[in-house]
XYZ file of N, CA and C in Angstrom:
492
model
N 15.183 103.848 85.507
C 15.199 104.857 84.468
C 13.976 104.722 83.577
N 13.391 105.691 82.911
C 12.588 105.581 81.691
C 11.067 105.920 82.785
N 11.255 106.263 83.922
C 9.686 106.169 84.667
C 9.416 107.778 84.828
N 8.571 107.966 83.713
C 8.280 109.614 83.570
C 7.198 109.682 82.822
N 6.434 110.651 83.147
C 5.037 111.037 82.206
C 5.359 112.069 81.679
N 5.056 112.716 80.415
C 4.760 114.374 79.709
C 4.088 115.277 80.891
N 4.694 116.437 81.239
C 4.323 117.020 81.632
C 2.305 117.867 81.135
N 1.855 118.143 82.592
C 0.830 118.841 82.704
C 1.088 120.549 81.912
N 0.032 120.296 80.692
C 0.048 121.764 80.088
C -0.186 122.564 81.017
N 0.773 123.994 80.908
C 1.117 124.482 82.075
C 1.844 125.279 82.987
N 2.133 123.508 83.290
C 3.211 123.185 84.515
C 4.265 122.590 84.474
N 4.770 122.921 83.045
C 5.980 122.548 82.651
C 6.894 122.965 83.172
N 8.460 121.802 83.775
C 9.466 122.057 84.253
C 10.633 122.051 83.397
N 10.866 123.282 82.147
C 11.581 122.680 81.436
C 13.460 122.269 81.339
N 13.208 122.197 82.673
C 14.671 121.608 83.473
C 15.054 119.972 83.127
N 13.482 119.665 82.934
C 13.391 117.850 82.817
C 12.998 117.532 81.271
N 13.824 117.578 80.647
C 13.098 116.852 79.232
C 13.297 115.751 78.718
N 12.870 115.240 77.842
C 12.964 113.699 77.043
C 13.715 114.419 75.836
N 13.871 113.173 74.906
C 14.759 113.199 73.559
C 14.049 113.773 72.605
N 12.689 113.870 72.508
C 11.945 114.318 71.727
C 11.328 116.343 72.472
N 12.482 116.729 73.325
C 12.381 118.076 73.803
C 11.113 118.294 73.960
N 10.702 117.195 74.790
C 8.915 117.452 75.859
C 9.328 117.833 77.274
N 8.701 118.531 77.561
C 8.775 118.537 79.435
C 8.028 117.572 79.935
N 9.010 116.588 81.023
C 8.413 115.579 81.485
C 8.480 115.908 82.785
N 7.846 114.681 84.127
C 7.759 114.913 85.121
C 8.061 113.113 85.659
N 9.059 112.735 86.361
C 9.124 111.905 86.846
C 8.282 110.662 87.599
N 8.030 109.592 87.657
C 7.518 109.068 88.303
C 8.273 108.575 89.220
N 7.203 108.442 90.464
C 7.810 107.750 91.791
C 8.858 107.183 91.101
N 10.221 106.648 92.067
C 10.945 105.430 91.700
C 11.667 105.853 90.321
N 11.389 107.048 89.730
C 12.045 106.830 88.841
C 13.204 107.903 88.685
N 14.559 107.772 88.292
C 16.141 108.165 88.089
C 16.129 108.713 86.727
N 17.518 109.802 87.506
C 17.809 110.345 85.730
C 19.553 110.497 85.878
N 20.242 111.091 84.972
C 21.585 111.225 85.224
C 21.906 112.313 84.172
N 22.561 113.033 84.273
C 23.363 114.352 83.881
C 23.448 113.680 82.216
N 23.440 114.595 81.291
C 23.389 113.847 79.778
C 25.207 113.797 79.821
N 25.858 114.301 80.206
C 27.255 114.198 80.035
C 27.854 113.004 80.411
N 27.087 112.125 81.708
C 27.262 110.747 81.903
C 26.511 110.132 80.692
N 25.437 110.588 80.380
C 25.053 109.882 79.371
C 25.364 108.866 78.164
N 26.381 110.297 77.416
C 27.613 110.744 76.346
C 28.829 109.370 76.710
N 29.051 109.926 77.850
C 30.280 108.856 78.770
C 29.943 107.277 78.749
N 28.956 107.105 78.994
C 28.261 105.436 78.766
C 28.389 105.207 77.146
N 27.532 105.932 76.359
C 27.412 105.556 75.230
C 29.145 105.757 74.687
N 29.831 106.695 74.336
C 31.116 106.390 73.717
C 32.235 105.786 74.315
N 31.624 105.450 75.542
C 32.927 104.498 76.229
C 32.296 103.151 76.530
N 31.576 102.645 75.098
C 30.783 101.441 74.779
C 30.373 100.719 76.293
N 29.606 101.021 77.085
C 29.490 100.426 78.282
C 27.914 100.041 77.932
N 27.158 100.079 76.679
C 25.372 100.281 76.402
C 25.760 98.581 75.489
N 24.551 97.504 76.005
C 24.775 96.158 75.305
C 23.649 96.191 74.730
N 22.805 97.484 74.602
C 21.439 97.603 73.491
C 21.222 98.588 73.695
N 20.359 99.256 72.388
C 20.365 100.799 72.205
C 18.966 100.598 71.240
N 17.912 100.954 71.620
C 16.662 101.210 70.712
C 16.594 102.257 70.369
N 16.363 102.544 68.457
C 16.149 103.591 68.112
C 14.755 103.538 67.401
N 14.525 105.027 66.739
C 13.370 104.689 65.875
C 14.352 105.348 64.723
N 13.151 105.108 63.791
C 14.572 105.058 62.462
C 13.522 105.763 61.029
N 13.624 106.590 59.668
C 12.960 107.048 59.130
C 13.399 105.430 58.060
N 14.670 105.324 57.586
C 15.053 104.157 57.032
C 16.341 103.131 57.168
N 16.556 102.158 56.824
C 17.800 101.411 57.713
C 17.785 100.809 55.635
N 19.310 100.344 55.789
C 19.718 99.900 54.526
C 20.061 98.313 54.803
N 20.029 97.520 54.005
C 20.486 95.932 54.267
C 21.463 95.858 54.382
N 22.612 96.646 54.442
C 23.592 96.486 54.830
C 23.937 96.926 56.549
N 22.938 97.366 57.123
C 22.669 97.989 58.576
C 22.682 99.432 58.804
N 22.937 100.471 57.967
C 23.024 101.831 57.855
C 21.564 102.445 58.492
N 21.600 103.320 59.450
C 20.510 103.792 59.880
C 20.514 105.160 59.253
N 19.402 105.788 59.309
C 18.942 107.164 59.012
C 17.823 107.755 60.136
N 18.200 108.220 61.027
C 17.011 108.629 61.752
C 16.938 110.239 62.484
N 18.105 111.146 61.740
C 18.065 112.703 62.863
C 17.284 113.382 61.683
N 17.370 113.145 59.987
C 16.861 113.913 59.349
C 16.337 113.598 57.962
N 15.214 114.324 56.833
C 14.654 113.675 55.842
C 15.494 113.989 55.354
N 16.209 115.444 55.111
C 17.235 115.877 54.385
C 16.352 117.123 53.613
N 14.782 117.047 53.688
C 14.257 118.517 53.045
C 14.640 119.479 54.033
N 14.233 120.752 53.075
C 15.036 121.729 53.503
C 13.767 122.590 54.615
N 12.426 121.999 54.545
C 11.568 122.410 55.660
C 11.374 121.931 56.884
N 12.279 120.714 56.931
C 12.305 119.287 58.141
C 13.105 120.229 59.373
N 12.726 120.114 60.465
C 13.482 120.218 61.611
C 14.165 119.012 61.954
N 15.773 119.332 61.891
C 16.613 118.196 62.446
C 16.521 117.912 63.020
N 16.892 116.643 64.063
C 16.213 116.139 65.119
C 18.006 115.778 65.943
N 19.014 116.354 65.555
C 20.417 115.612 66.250
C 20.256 115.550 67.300
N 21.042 114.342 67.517
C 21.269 114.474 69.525
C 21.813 113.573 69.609
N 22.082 112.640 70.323
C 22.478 111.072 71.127
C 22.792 110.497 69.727
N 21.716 110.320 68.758
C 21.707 109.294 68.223
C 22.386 108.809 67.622
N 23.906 109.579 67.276
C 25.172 109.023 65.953
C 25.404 108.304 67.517
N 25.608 108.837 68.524
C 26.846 108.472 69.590
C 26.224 106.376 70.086
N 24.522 106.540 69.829
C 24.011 105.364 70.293
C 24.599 104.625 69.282
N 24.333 104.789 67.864
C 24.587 103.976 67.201
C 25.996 103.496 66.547
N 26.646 103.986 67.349
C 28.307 103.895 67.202
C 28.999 103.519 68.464
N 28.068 103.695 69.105
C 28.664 102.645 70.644
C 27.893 101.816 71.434
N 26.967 101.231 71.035
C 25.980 100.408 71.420
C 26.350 98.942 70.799
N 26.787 98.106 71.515
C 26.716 96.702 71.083
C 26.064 96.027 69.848
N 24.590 96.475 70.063
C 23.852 95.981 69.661
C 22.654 97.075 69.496
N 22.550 97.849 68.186
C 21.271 98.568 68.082
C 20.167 97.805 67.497
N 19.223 97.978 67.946
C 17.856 97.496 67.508
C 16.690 98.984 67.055
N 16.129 98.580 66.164
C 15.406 99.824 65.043
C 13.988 99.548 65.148
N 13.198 100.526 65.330
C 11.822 100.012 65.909
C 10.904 101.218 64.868
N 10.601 100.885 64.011
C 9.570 102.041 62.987
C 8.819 101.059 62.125
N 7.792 102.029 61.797
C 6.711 101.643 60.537
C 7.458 100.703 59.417
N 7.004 100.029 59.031
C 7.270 99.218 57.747
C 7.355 100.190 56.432
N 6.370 100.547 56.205
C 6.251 101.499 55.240
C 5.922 103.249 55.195
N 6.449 103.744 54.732
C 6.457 105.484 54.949
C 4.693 105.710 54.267
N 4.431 107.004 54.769
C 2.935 107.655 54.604
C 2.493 107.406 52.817
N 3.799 107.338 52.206
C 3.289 107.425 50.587
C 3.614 105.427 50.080
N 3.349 104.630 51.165
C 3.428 103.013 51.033
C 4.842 102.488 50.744
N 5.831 103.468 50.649
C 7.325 102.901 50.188
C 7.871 102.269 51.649
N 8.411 100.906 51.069
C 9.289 100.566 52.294
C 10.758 101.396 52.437
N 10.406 101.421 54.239
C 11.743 101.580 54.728
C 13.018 101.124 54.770
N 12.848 99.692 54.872
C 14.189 98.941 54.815
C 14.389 98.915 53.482
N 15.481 99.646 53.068
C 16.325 100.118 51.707
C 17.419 99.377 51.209
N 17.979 99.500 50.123
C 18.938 98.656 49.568
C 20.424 100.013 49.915
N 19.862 101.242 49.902
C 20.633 102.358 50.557
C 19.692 103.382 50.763
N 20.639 104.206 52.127
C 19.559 105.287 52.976
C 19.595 106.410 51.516
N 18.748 106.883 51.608
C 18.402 108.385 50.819
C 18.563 109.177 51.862
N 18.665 109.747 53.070
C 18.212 110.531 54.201
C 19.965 110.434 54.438
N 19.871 111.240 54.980
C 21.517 111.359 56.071
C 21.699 110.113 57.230
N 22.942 109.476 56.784
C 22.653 108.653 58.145
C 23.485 109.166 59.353
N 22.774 108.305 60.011
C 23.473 108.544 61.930
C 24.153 107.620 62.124
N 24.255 106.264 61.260
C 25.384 105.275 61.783
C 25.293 104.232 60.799
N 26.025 103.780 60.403
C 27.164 103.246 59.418
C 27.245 101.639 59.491
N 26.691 100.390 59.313
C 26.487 99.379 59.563
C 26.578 98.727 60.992
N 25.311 98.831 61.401
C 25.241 99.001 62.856
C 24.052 98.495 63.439
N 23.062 98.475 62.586
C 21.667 98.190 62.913
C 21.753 96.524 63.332
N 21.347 95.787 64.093
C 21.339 94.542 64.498
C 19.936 93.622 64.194
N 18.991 94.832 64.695
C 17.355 93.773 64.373
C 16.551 95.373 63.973
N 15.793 94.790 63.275
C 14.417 95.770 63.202
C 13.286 95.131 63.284
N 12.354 95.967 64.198
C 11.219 95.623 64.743
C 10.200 96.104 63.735
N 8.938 96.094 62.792
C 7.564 96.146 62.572
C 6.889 96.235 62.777
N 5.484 96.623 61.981
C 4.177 96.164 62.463
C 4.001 94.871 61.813
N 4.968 94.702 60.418
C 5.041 93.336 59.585
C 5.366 92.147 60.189
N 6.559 92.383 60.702
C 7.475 91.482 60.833
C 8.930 92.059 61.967
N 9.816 91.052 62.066
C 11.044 91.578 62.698
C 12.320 90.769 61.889
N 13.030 92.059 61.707
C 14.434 91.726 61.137
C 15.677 91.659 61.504
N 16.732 90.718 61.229
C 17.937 90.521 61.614
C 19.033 90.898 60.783
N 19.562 91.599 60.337
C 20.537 92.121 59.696
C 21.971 91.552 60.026
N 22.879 91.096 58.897
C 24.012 90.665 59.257
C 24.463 90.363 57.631
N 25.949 90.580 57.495
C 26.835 90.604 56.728
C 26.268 91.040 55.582
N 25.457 92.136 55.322
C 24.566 92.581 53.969
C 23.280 92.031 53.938
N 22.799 90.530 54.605
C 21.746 90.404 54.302
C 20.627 90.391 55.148
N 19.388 90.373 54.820
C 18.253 90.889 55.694
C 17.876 89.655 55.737
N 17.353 89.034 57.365
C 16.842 87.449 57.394
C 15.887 87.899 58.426
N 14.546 87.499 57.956
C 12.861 87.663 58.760
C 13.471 86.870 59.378
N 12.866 86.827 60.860
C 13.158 86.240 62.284
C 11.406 85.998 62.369
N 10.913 86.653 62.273
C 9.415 86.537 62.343
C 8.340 87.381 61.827
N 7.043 87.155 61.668
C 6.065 87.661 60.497
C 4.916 87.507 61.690
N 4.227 88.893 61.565
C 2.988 89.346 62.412
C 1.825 88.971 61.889
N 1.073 87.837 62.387
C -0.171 87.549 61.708
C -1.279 89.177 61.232
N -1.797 88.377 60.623
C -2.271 87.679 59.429
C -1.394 87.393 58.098
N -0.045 88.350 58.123
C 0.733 88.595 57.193
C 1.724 87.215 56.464
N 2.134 87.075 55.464
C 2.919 85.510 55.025
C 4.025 86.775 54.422
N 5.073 85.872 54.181
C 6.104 85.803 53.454
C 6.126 86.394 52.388
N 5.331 86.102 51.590
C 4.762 87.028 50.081
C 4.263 87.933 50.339
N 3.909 88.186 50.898
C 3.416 90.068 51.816
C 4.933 90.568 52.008
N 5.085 90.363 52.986
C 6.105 90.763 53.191
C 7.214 91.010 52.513
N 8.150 90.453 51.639
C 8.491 90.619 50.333
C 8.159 91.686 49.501
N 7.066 91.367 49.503
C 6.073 92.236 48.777
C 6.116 93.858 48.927
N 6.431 94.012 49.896
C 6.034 95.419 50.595
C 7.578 95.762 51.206
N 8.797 94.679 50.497
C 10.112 95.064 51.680
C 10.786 95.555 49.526
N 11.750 96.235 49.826
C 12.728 96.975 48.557
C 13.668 95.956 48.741
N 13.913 95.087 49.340
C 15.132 94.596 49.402
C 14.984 93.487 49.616
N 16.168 92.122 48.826
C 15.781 91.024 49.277
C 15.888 90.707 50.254
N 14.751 89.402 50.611
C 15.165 88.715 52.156
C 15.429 87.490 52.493
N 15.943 86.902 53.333
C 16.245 85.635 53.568
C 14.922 85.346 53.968
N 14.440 84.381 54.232
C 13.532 83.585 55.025
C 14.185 82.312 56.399
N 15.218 82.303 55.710
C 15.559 80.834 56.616
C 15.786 80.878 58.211
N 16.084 81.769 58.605
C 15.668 81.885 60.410
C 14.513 82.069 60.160
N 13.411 82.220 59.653
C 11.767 82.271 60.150
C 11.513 81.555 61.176
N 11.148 81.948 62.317
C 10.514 81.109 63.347
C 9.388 80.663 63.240
């Protein structure tokens, strides 16, 4: 699964799309399955990881990722309440900080969320985070960056003590 390129401007098949409603085109070797099996995997918890991208996640694990909530934003719904409500284990993969320098990881979402203490790790360009029982614990820090950076640039407190 996942072996597909964006389609040739064009020669779009728009029978085949991705989550982000591109026309794609398969690569050799690569599988797809009806989104209704899809649906069926994810709410009949059979998914032991689920990567999302995320606009903001709260320390308590709350994701936000189908919408800003302005009223010029195109919603983005789809999969994503169902991933993050039946996925074992979601993992959150976005920017550290939004276009105007505010961090993402929040003390609470402002944005609508898609799922409800759920988030497991979040990935960076900073660092990577582990979320559990309310609190946020760095797992690891992306050189050149320290601890006081990081901090620095996070809204919310953090543990340090898993630091690898």
């Amino acid at each position: 699964l996942g072996q597909w390129t964006q389609s040739e401007k064009g020669k779009e098949n728009w029978d085949l799309i991705n989550a982000g409603k591109e026309a794609i085109d398969l690569k050799k070797g690569g599988a797809f399955f009806h989104h209704a099996e899809s649906f069926g995997m994810m709410r009949g918890g059979h998914l032991d990881y689920c990567i999302l991208g995320a606009y903001q996640v709260s320390s308590n694990g709350d994701v936000a990722n189908w919408h800003t909530g302005h009223p010029n934003a195109i919603p983005a719904a789809g999969g994503a309440m169902d991933l993050a409500s039946g996925a074992r284990n979601v993992y959150v993969m976005m920017e550290h900080l939004t276009r105007d320098g505010c961090s993402k990881i929040l003390e609470s979402c402002t944005y609508p969320l898609t799922g409800m203490n759920c988030v497991s790790r979040v990935y960076t360009e900073i660092a990577t985070f582990d979320f559990s029982n309310g609190c946020v614990f760095v797992i690891d820090i992306i050189s050149p960056y320290d601890a006081e950076y990081v901090q620095s640039i996070t809204e919310v407190p953090l543990d340090f003590s898993r630091l690898s």
